C-alpha positions as a printed NumPy array, in Angstrom:
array([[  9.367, -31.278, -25.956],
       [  9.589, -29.504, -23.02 ],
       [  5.645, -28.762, -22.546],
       [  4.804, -32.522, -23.716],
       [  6.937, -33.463, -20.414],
       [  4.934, -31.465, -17.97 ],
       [  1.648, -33.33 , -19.943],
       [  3.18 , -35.961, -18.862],
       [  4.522, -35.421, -15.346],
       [  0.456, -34.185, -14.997],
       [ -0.406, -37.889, -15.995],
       [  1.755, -39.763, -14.386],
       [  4.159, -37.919, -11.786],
       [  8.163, -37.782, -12.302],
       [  8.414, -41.256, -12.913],
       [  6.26 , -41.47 , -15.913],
       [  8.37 , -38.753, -17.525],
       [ 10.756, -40.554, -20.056],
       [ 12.548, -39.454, -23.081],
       [ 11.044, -42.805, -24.856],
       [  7.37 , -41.48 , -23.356],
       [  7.729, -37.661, -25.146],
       [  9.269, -39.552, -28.042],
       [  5.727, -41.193, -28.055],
       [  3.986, -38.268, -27.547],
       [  5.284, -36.302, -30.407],
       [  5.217, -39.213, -32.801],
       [  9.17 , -39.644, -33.023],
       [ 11.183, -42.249, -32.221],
       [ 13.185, -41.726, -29.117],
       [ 16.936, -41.018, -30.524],
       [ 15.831, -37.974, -32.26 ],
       [ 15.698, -36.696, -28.963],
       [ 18.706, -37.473, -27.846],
       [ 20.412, -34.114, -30.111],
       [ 18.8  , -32.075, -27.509],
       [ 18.915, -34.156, -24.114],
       [ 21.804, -36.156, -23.087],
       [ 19.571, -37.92 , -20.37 ],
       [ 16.227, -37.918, -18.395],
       [ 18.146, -35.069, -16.065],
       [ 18.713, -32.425, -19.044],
       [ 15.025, -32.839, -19.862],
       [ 13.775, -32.198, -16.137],
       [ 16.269, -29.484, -15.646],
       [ 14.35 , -27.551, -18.806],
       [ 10.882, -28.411, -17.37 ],
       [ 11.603, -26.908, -14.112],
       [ 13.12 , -24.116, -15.701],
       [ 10.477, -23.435, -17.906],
       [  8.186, -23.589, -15.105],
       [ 10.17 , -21.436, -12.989],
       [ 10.317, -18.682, -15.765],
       [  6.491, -18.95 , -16.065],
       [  6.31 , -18.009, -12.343],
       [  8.74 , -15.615, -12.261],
       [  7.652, -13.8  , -15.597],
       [  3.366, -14.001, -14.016],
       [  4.419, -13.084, -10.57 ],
       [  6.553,  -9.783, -11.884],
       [  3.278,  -9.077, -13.93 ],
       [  1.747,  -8.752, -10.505],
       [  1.184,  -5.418,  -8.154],
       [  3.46 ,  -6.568,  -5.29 ],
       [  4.021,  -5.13 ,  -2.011],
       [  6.253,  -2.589,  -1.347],
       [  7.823,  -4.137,   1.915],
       [ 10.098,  -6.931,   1.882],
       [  8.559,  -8.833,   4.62 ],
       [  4.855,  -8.359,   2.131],
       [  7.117,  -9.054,  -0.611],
       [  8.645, -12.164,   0.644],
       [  5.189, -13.607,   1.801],
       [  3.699, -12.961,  -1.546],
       [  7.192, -14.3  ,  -3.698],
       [  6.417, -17.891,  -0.902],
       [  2.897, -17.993,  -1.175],
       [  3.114, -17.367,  -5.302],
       [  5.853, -19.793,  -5.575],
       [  3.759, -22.625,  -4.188],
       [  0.571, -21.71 ,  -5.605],
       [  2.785, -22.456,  -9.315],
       [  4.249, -25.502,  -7.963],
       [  0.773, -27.352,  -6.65 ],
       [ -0.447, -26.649, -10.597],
       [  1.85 , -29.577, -11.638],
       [  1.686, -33.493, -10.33 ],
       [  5.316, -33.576,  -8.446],
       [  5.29 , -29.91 ,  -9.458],
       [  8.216, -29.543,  -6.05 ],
       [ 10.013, -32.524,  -6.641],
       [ 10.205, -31.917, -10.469],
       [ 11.845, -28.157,  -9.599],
       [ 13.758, -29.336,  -6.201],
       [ 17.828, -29.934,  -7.076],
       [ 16.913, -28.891, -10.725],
       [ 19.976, -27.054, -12.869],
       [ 18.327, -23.787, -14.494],
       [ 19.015, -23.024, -17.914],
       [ 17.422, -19.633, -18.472],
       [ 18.921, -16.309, -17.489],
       [ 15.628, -14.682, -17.34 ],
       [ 15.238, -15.642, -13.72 ],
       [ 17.5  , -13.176, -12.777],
       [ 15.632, -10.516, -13.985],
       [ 13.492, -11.225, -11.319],
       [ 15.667, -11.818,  -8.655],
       [ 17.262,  -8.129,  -9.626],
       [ 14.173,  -6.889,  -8.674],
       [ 13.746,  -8.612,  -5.236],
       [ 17.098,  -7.283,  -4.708],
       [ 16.46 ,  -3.857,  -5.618],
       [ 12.952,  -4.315,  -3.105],
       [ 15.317,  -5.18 ,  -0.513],
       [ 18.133,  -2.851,  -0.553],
       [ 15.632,   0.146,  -0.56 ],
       [ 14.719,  -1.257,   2.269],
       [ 17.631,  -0.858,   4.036],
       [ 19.103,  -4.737,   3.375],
       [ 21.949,  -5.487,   1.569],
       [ 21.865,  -8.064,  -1.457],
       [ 23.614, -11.049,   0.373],
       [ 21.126, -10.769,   3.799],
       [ 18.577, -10.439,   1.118],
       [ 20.065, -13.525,  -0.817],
       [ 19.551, -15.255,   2.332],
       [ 16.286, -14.389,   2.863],
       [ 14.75 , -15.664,  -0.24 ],
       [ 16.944, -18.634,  -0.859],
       [ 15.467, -19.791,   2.776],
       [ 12.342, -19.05 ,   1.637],
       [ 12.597, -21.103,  -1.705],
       [ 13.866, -23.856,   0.012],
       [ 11.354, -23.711,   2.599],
       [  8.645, -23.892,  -0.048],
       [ 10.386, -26.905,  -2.065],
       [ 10.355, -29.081,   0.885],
       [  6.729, -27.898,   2.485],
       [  5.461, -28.641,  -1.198],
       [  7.51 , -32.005,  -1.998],
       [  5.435, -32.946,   1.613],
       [  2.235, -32.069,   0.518],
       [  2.332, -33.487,  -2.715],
       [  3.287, -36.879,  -1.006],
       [  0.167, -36.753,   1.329],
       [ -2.502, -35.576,  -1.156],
       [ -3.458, -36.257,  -4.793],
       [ -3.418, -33.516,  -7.678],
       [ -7.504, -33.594,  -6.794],
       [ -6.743, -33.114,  -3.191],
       [ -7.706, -36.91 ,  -1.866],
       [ -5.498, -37.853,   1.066],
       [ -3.12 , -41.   ,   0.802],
       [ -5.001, -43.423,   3.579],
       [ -1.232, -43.784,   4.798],
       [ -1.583, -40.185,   6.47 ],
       [ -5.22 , -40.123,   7.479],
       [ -5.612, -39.224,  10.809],
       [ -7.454, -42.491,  11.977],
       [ -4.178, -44.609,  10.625],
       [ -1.972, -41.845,  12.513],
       [ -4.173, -42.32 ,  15.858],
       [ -3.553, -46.161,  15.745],
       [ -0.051, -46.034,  15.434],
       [  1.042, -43.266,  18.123],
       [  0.397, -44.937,  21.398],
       [ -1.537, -42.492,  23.771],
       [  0.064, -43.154,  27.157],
       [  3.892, -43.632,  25.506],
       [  3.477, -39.911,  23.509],
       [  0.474, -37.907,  25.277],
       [  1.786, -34.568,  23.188],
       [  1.998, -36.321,  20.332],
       [ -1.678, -37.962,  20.265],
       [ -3.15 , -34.592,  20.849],
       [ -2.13 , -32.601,  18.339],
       [ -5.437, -33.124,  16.105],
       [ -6.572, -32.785,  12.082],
       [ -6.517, -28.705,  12.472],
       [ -2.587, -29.546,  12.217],
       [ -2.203, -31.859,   9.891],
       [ -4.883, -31.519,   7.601],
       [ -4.904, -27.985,   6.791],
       [ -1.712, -27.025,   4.669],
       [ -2.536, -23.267,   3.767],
       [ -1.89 , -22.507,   7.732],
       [  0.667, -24.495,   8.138],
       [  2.364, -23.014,   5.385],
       [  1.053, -19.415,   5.809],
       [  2.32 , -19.842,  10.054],
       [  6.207, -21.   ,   8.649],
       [  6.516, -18.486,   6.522],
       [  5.622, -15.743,   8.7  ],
       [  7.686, -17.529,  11.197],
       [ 11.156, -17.516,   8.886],
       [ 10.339, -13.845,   7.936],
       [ 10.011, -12.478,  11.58 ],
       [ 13.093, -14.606,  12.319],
       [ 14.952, -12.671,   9.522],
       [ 13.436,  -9.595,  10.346],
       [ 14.602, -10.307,  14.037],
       [ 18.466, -11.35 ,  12.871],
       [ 18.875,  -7.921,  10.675],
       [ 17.362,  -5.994,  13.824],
       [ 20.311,  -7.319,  15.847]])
């Protein structure tokens, strides 16, 4: 049930994902579903944890860094690379409820990365829970702006931007060009490093 509603999030984005539209999928009627999801909710809250366990269970598979500021870059950049695989991959996980234990055998190990770094768990906590958030929201953005193919919304083009930001009302504004706003991997490679000097800045003090 679970992997017939990513199918479906992958066709259609969150909003296509219905109990009624597995239902269809699998060839059942919809109430048989209803024994193991109360509501749309339940079902999204399993799809983003199965998602999340996918990532977590791959990225652990992976040689990682030994440094926590390597480590945290790779856990962000990972993280995203998972959630860009799915149509409203960020949205789907963002405010989810997890149902699966087996995340925390992954966060044990960031934890463990940490502290023999010198960093207790709850500084450590707070440096990859603002990194996790950071990613949701960067993601949720970019999936707004650009198609699973990677076509930009003709909202956000540049040319629309241009005509609506008045060059002699917001000078700074108008200049900053397409190298901003078109090219997501630096943006999001620039704020993370930014967050993780920030943290690595707090701890020093």
């Amino acid at each position: 049930m679970v992997r017939a509603g990513l199918k479906l999030l992958d066709a259609g984005g969150l909003e296509a994902v219905t109990l009624r539209a597995i239902a269809a999928e699998l060839g059942v009627k919809a109430p048989t579903l209803y024994w193991r999801f109360k509501n749309k909710q339940d079902l999204v809250d399993e799809m983003a944890t199965q998602v999340l366990v996918d990532w977590a269970e791959s990225f652990q598979g992976k040689r990682l860094p030994a440094t926590w500021p390597e480590w945290s870059m790779a856990y962000g950049n990972h993280l995203r690379e998972v959630l860009l695989r799915y149509r409203d991959g960020a949205r789907m996980v963002s405010g989810s409820r997890l149902t699966n234990t087996r995340l925390y055998a992954s966060m044990e190990r960031a934890l463990t990365l940490f502290q023999a770094n010198g960093i207790a768990p709850p500084d450590a906590a707070a440096c990859l829970t603002t990194v996790y958030s950071y990613v949701i929201g960067f993601t949720i953005e970019q999936q707004a702006v650009l198609s699973p193919s990677g076509e930009r919304d003709p909202r956000y083009t540049l040319s629309a931007r241009e005509t609506r930001v008045d060059a002699d009302l917001y000078p700074l504004s108008r200049s900053i060009g397409s190298e901003v706003f078109d090219n997501y991997d630096a943006r999001f490679e620039r704020g993370m490093r930014v967050i993780i000097a920030g943290f690595a800045q707090e701890i020093a003090d």
